[in-house]
Short mmCIF file of C-alpha atoms and ligand atoms in Angstrom, two decimals:
data_model
loop_
_atom_site.label_atom_id
_atom_site.label_comp_id
_atom_site.label_asym_id
_atom_site.label_seq_id
_atom_site.Cartn_x
_atom_site.Cartn_y
_atom_site.Cartn_z
CA GLY A 279 0.00 0.00 0.00
CA ASP A 280 0.87 3.67 -0.13
CA MET A 281 1.76 5.02 3.29
CA ARG A 282 0.15 8.35 2.45
CA ASP A 283 -3.18 6.54 2.37
CA LYS A 284 -4.72 7.49 5.75
CA ASN A 285 -7.58 5.06 5.38
CA LEU A 286 -5.27 2.15 4.74
CA LEU A 287 -3.13 2.98 7.78
CA ARG A 288 -6.25 3.39 9.95
CA GLN A 289 -7.50 0.02 8.77
CA LEU A 290 -4.15 -1.67 9.54
CA PHE A 291 -3.86 -0.13 12.98
CA SER A 292 -7.48 -1.13 13.76
CA GLU A 293 -7.02 -4.68 12.56
CA PHE A 294 -3.68 -5.46 14.24
CA GLU A 295 -2.32 -4.60 17.65
CA ILE A 296 0.81 -2.70 16.62
CA ASP A 297 3.37 -2.03 19.37
CA ALA A 298 6.06 -0.44 17.25
CA VAL A 299 6.81 0.68 13.73
CA ILE A 300 10.01 0.36 11.72
CA HIS A 301 9.54 3.05 9.10
CA PHE A 302 11.50 2.08 5.95
CA ALA A 303 9.20 3.54 3.30
CA GLY A 304 10.59 6.33 1.15
CA LEU A 305 12.12 7.40 -2.11
CA LYS A 306 15.91 7.14 -2.10
CA SER A 307 17.56 8.29 -5.29
CA VAL A 308 19.75 11.33 -4.67
CA GLY A 309 19.85 12.29 -8.37
CA GLU A 310 16.09 12.01 -8.83
CA SER A 311 15.51 14.06 -5.67
CA VAL A 312 17.53 16.95 -7.08
CA ASN A 313 15.50 16.94 -10.30
CA ASN A 314 12.15 16.36 -8.63
CA PRO A 315 12.19 17.81 -5.10
CA ILE A 316 8.40 18.14 -4.87
CA LYS A 317 8.01 14.40 -5.36
CA TYR A 318 10.56 13.70 -2.63
CA TRP A 319 9.03 16.12 -0.14
CA GLU A 320 5.55 14.89 -0.92
CA PHE A 321 6.33 11.17 -0.61
CA ASN A 322 8.90 11.16 2.19
CA LEU A 323 7.32 13.82 4.39
CA GLY A 324 3.72 13.09 3.42
CA SER A 325 4.00 9.41 4.32
CA THR A 326 5.71 10.14 7.64
CA LEU A 327 3.12 12.76 8.65
CA CYS A 328 0.38 10.28 7.88
CA LEU A 329 2.10 7.56 9.90
CA MET A 330 2.79 9.77 12.90
CA LYS A 331 -0.83 10.95 13.05
CA ILE A 332 -2.07 7.37 13.06
CA MET A 333 0.54 6.22 15.59
CA GLN A 334 -0.51 9.04 17.91
CA LYS A 335 -4.19 8.24 17.47
CA PHE A 336 -3.65 4.54 18.26
CA CYS A 337 -1.18 5.22 21.10
CA CYS A 338 1.58 3.37 19.32
CA ASN A 339 4.63 5.24 20.63
CA CYS A 340 7.66 3.31 19.50
CA LEU A 341 9.36 4.17 16.21
CA VAL A 342 12.55 3.14 14.42
CA PHE A 343 13.21 5.38 11.42
CA SER A 344 15.47 4.71 8.41
CA SER A 345 17.53 7.87 8.24
CA SER A 346 20.70 8.41 6.29
CA ALA A 347 24.31 9.52 6.57
CA THR A 348 23.52 11.99 3.75
CA ILE A 349 22.28 14.38 6.44
CA TYR A 350 25.88 14.94 7.64
CA ASP A 351 28.37 17.46 6.32
CA SER A 352 30.32 14.97 4.20
CA SER A 353 33.32 17.28 3.85
CA ILE A 354 34.32 16.25 7.38
CA ASN A 355 37.67 14.54 7.08
CA LYS A 356 37.35 12.02 9.89
CA ARG A 357 34.93 9.33 11.06
CA ILE A 358 31.45 10.81 11.36
CA GLU A 359 29.91 10.82 14.84
CA GLU A 360 26.23 11.29 15.62
CA ASN A 361 26.94 14.82 16.82
CA SER A 362 29.07 15.74 13.80
CA LYS A 363 27.94 18.70 11.73
CA ILE A 364 24.59 18.23 9.97
CA LYS A 365 24.50 19.66 6.44
CA PRO A 366 22.60 17.78 3.74
CA ILE A 367 23.32 18.94 0.19
CA ASN A 368 20.46 17.43 -1.80
CA SER A 369 16.67 17.13 -1.57
CA TYR A 370 16.85 13.48 -0.48
CA GLY A 371 19.07 14.39 2.49
CA ASN A 372 16.89 17.43 3.24
CA THR A 373 13.78 15.23 3.50
CA LYS A 374 15.57 12.77 5.83
CA LEU A 375 16.65 15.66 8.07
CA ALA A 376 13.15 17.17 7.98
CA ILE A 377 11.69 13.83 9.10
CA GLU A 378 14.19 13.63 11.96
CA THR A 379 13.15 17.16 12.95
CA LEU A 380 9.45 16.27 12.78
CA ILE A 381 10.03 13.17 14.89
CA LYS A 382 11.96 15.19 17.46
CA ASP A 383 9.17 17.79 17.69
CA ILE A 384 6.67 15.00 18.34
CA PHE A 385 8.97 13.52 20.98
CA LEU A 386 9.33 16.92 22.69
CA SER A 387 5.55 17.34 22.83
CA SER A 388 5.27 14.21 25.07
CA LYS A 389 8.71 13.28 26.31
CA SER A 390 7.49 10.62 28.70
CA LEU A 391 5.58 8.81 25.99
CA TRP A 392 7.72 8.31 22.91
CA LYS A 393 10.53 5.88 22.21
CA MET A 394 12.25 6.78 18.95
CA ALA A 395 15.44 5.87 17.12
CA ASN A 396 16.85 7.47 13.97
CA LEU A 397 19.16 4.96 12.31
CA ARG A 398 21.54 6.76 10.01
CA TYR A 399 22.58 4.33 7.29
CA PHE A 400 25.95 4.56 5.59
CA ASN A 401 26.23 2.52 2.32
CA PRO A 402 24.13 -0.66 2.55
CA ILE A 403 24.96 -3.25 -0.13
CA GLY A 404 24.73 -7.01 -0.64
CA ALA A 405 21.69 -9.23 -0.28
CA HIS A 406 20.34 -11.93 2.01
CA GLU A 407 22.83 -14.81 2.10
CA SER A 408 20.15 -17.22 0.82
CA GLY A 409 20.12 -15.34 -2.49
CA LEU A 410 16.33 -15.06 -2.16
CA ILE A 411 15.98 -11.45 -1.01
CA GLY A 412 17.80 -8.61 -2.74
CA GLU A 413 17.55 -5.23 -4.40
CA ASP A 414 15.71 -5.00 -7.73
CA PRO A 415 16.20 -1.37 -8.76
CA LYS A 416 13.48 0.13 -10.91
CA GLY A 417 15.05 1.82 -13.95
CA GLU A 418 18.73 2.65 -14.15
CA PRO A 419 20.44 2.47 -10.77
CA ASN A 420 23.01 5.12 -9.89
CA ASN A 421 24.52 3.54 -6.78
CA ILE A 422 27.77 1.70 -7.26
CA PHE A 423 26.86 -1.80 -6.13
CA PRO A 424 23.80 -2.41 -8.33
CA LEU A 425 25.89 -1.02 -11.19
CA ILE A 426 28.70 -3.50 -10.50
CA LEU A 427 26.06 -6.27 -10.57
CA ARG A 428 24.83 -5.00 -13.95
CA VAL A 429 28.34 -5.03 -15.38
CA ALA A 430 28.97 -8.53 -13.96
CA SER A 431 25.79 -9.82 -15.59
CA LYS A 432 26.73 -8.14 -18.89
CA LYS A 433 23.75 -5.79 -18.90
CA ILE A 434 26.14 -2.87 -19.24
CA ASN A 435 29.65 -2.90 -20.70
CA LYS A 436 31.64 -1.11 -18.07
CA LEU A 437 31.53 0.79 -14.83
CA GLU A 438 32.30 4.48 -14.73
CA ILE A 439 34.47 5.40 -11.77
CA PHE A 440 33.80 8.97 -10.77
CA GLY A 441 37.26 10.40 -10.22
CA ASN A 442 40.74 8.95 -9.73
CA ASP A 443 42.14 12.16 -8.31
CA TRP A 444 40.52 12.18 -4.86
CA PRO A 445 42.84 12.68 -1.86
CA THR A 446 42.66 8.95 -0.96
CA HIS A 447 45.30 6.18 -1.13
CA ASP A 448 44.30 5.07 -4.66
CA GLY A 449 42.55 8.24 -5.85
CA THR A 450 39.02 6.77 -5.80
CA GLY A 451 36.23 7.61 -3.36
CA ILE A 452 36.02 5.86 0.00
CA ARG A 453 32.71 4.76 1.58
CA ASP A 454 31.56 2.72 4.54
CA TYR A 455 29.76 -0.23 2.92
CA ILE A 456 27.60 -2.30 5.25
CA HIS A 457 25.97 -5.68 4.57
CA VAL A 458 22.17 -5.39 4.50
CA GLU A 459 21.88 -8.25 7.00
CA ASP A 460 24.02 -6.40 9.55
CA LEU A 461 21.88 -3.34 8.87
CA ALA A 462 18.70 -5.35 9.44
CA GLU A 463 20.06 -6.69 12.71
CA GLY A 464 20.70 -3.12 13.82
CA HIS A 465 16.97 -2.47 13.52
CA ILE A 466 16.00 -5.47 15.63
CA LYS A 467 18.53 -4.46 18.27
CA ALA A 468 17.28 -0.86 18.21
CA LEU A 469 13.74 -2.07 18.72
CA ASP A 470 14.80 -4.31 21.64
CA PHE A 471 16.70 -1.40 23.14
CA LEU A 472 13.68 0.92 22.93
CA PHE A 473 11.34 -1.71 24.41
CA LYS A 474 13.68 -2.26 27.38
CA ASN A 475 14.45 1.39 28.13
CA GLN A 476 12.66 4.55 29.14
CA SER A 477 11.16 6.96 26.64
CA GLN A 478 13.80 8.78 24.64
CA ILE A 479 14.90 9.79 21.16
CA ILE A 480 18.24 8.51 19.97
CA ASN A 481 20.38 8.92 16.82
CA LEU A 482 22.63 6.04 15.79
CA ASN A 483 25.09 5.54 12.94
CA LEU A 484 24.81 2.16 11.20
CA GLY A 485 28.08 1.58 9.40
CA THR A 486 31.05 -0.74 9.88
CA GLY A 487 33.51 2.03 10.71
CA LEU A 488 35.73 0.77 7.86
CA GLY A 489 36.37 2.62 4.61
CA THR A 490 36.66 0.89 1.21
CA SER A 491 37.65 2.62 -2.02
CA VAL A 492 35.79 2.09 -5.30
CA LEU A 493 38.83 0.23 -6.69
CA GLU A 494 39.04 -2.01 -3.62
CA LEU A 495 35.34 -2.81 -3.91
CA ILE A 496 35.75 -3.76 -7.59
CA ARG A 497 38.87 -5.87 -6.91
CA THR A 498 37.15 -7.74 -4.07
CA PHE A 499 34.09 -8.37 -6.23
CA GLU A 500 36.33 -9.74 -9.01
CA LYS A 501 38.23 -11.98 -6.63
CA VAL A 502 35.11 -13.41 -4.95
CA THR A 503 33.11 -14.01 -8.14
CA ASN A 504 35.89 -14.60 -10.64
CA ILE A 505 34.20 -12.13 -13.00
CA GLU A 506 36.07 -9.21 -14.49
CA ILE A 507 34.53 -5.76 -14.03
CA PRO A 508 35.73 -3.48 -16.84
CA PHE A 509 35.82 0.19 -15.84
CA ALA A 510 36.83 3.61 -17.07
CA TYR A 511 37.59 6.75 -15.14
CA SER A 512 35.27 9.74 -15.52
CA PRO A 513 35.43 13.14 -13.86
CA ARG A 514 34.29 13.47 -10.25
CA ARG A 515 30.52 13.41 -9.73
CA ILE A 516 29.08 16.69 -8.50
CA GLY A 517 28.29 16.61 -4.80
CA ASP A 518 30.56 13.60 -4.07
CA SER A 519 33.04 13.57 -1.19
CA PRO A 520 36.40 11.81 -0.96
CA SER A 521 35.59 9.75 2.12
CA VAL A 522 32.47 9.05 4.22
CA VAL A 523 33.00 6.61 7.09
CA ALA A 524 30.99 6.10 10.28
CA ASP A 525 32.05 6.24 13.85
CA ASN A 526 29.75 3.40 14.93
CA SER A 527 30.88 3.19 18.56
CA LEU A 528 27.57 4.48 19.95
CA ALA A 529 25.46 1.82 18.19
CA LYS A 530 27.95 -0.87 19.26
CA GLU A 531 27.92 0.29 22.87
CA ILE A 532 24.23 1.00 23.30
CA LEU A 533 22.74 -1.81 21.21
CA GLY A 534 25.44 -4.45 21.70
CA TRP A 535 25.47 -4.59 17.90
CA ASN A 536 28.49 -5.64 15.92
CA PRO A 537 28.50 -5.79 12.13
CA LYS A 538 29.95 -9.19 11.23
CA LYS A 539 30.13 -9.31 7.45
CA ASN A 540 33.03 -8.01 5.38
CA ILE A 541 33.27 -6.66 1.83
CA ALA A 542 33.85 -10.18 0.42
CA ASP A 543 30.57 -11.36 2.05
CA MET A 544 28.73 -8.34 0.62
CA CYS A 545 30.05 -9.09 -2.88
CA ASN A 546 29.41 -12.82 -2.61
CA ASP A 547 25.81 -12.46 -1.35
CA GLY A 548 24.99 -9.64 -3.76
CA TRP A 549 26.22 -11.70 -6.71
CA LYS A 550 24.33 -14.78 -5.48
CA TRP A 551 21.09 -12.78 -5.50
CA GLN A 552 21.81 -11.36 -8.94
CA SER A 553 22.70 -14.70 -10.52
CA TYR A 554 19.69 -16.48 -8.97
CA ASN A 555 17.37 -13.67 -10.08
CA PRO A 556 18.78 -12.18 -13.31
CA ASN A 557 15.57 -10.27 -13.95
CA GLY A 558 14.79 -9.28 -10.38
CA TYR A 559 11.64 -10.51 -8.69
N1 UDP B 97 30.59 5.71 -7.81
C1 UDP B 97 31.30 5.52 -9.00
N2 UDP B 97 30.59 5.19 -10.13
C2 UDP B 97 29.23 5.03 -10.14
C3 UDP B 97 28.53 5.22 -8.93
C4 UDP B 97 29.24 5.57 -7.80
O1 UDP B 97 32.53 5.64 -9.03
O2 UDP B 97 28.67 4.75 -11.21
C5 UDP B 97 31.33 6.05 -6.58
C6 UDP B 97 30.92 7.36 -5.96
O3 UDP B 97 31.67 8.42 -6.53
C7 UDP B 97 31.23 7.11 -4.49
C8 UDP B 97 30.94 5.62 -4.30
O4 UDP B 97 31.01 5.05 -5.61
O5 UDP B 97 32.62 7.31 -4.24
C9 UDP B 97 29.58 5.31 -3.71
O6 UDP B 97 28.57 5.98 -4.46
P1 UDP B 97 27.03 5.62 -4.32
O7 UDP B 97 26.25 6.43 -5.31
O8 UDP B 97 26.83 4.14 -4.36
O9 UDP B 97 26.66 6.06 -2.82
P2 UDP B 97 26.81 7.50 -2.08
O10 UDP B 97 27.96 7.34 -1.13
O11 UDP B 97 27.04 8.54 -3.11
O12 UDP B 97 25.52 7.66 -1.37
#
């Protein structure tokens, strides 16, 4: 269903006894958000407003929200902490920050009632290790991992690497890639934490704390799958940063969460999904 559909949400909350909500729904393409900000504000904010109204009405006061590391000032040259400078630079990031602000306002209106967690994702990639659940992008993806999968399955000829002149050890951009299963576990642990503790609002980074360059990601993918990924260098992409890596110590400490999967696992599981499901679902 569409989360902006008030009647549908009312029906669901009436039919089931809902104790908590993990709010994943939203549009997530940075490029599209820049070209179509109204769509992003309408969908991302509209759906959240609708959800919050219904949660309030049905006294469901526990929320885990999928936020994003794009809300941070990515020019920071060290690991990003939860209290690092906030400065989104595109409509997608602006909507994530606006939702965090909305959630905080709701929390402040009844501090003793709400239990809320904003989980700020770094770069989730991979798929479920069974190869049965994975990402099936609609249209042309613009994130690196689905593009690597397209090159590996010969749907496109080569990968474009945006810049080989970044101030990093091999000149390509560094990101904090996290396996989707570790990310999912972070949500379960956040929910447990909220259930067991007093009302509060908390912001948590979900990343591994480890940086991987584009070239390292490609080389690991090639090694794990034995498939060559042809690439060519292009100029830097506008709005990109050299390095975005999480300080994840708060999530580790508070949730007892520890991401277990490495880049090889991410590549292996992502490729398994792609080869089992060459045309998506
Ligand atoms: N990237 C690239 N070629 C692509 C897509 C991405 O070289 O076709 C690089 C990008 O410059 C960044 C990294 O891969 O260094 C991750 O980009 P992505 O869009 O997946 O996530 P972002 O960190 O921008 O949210």
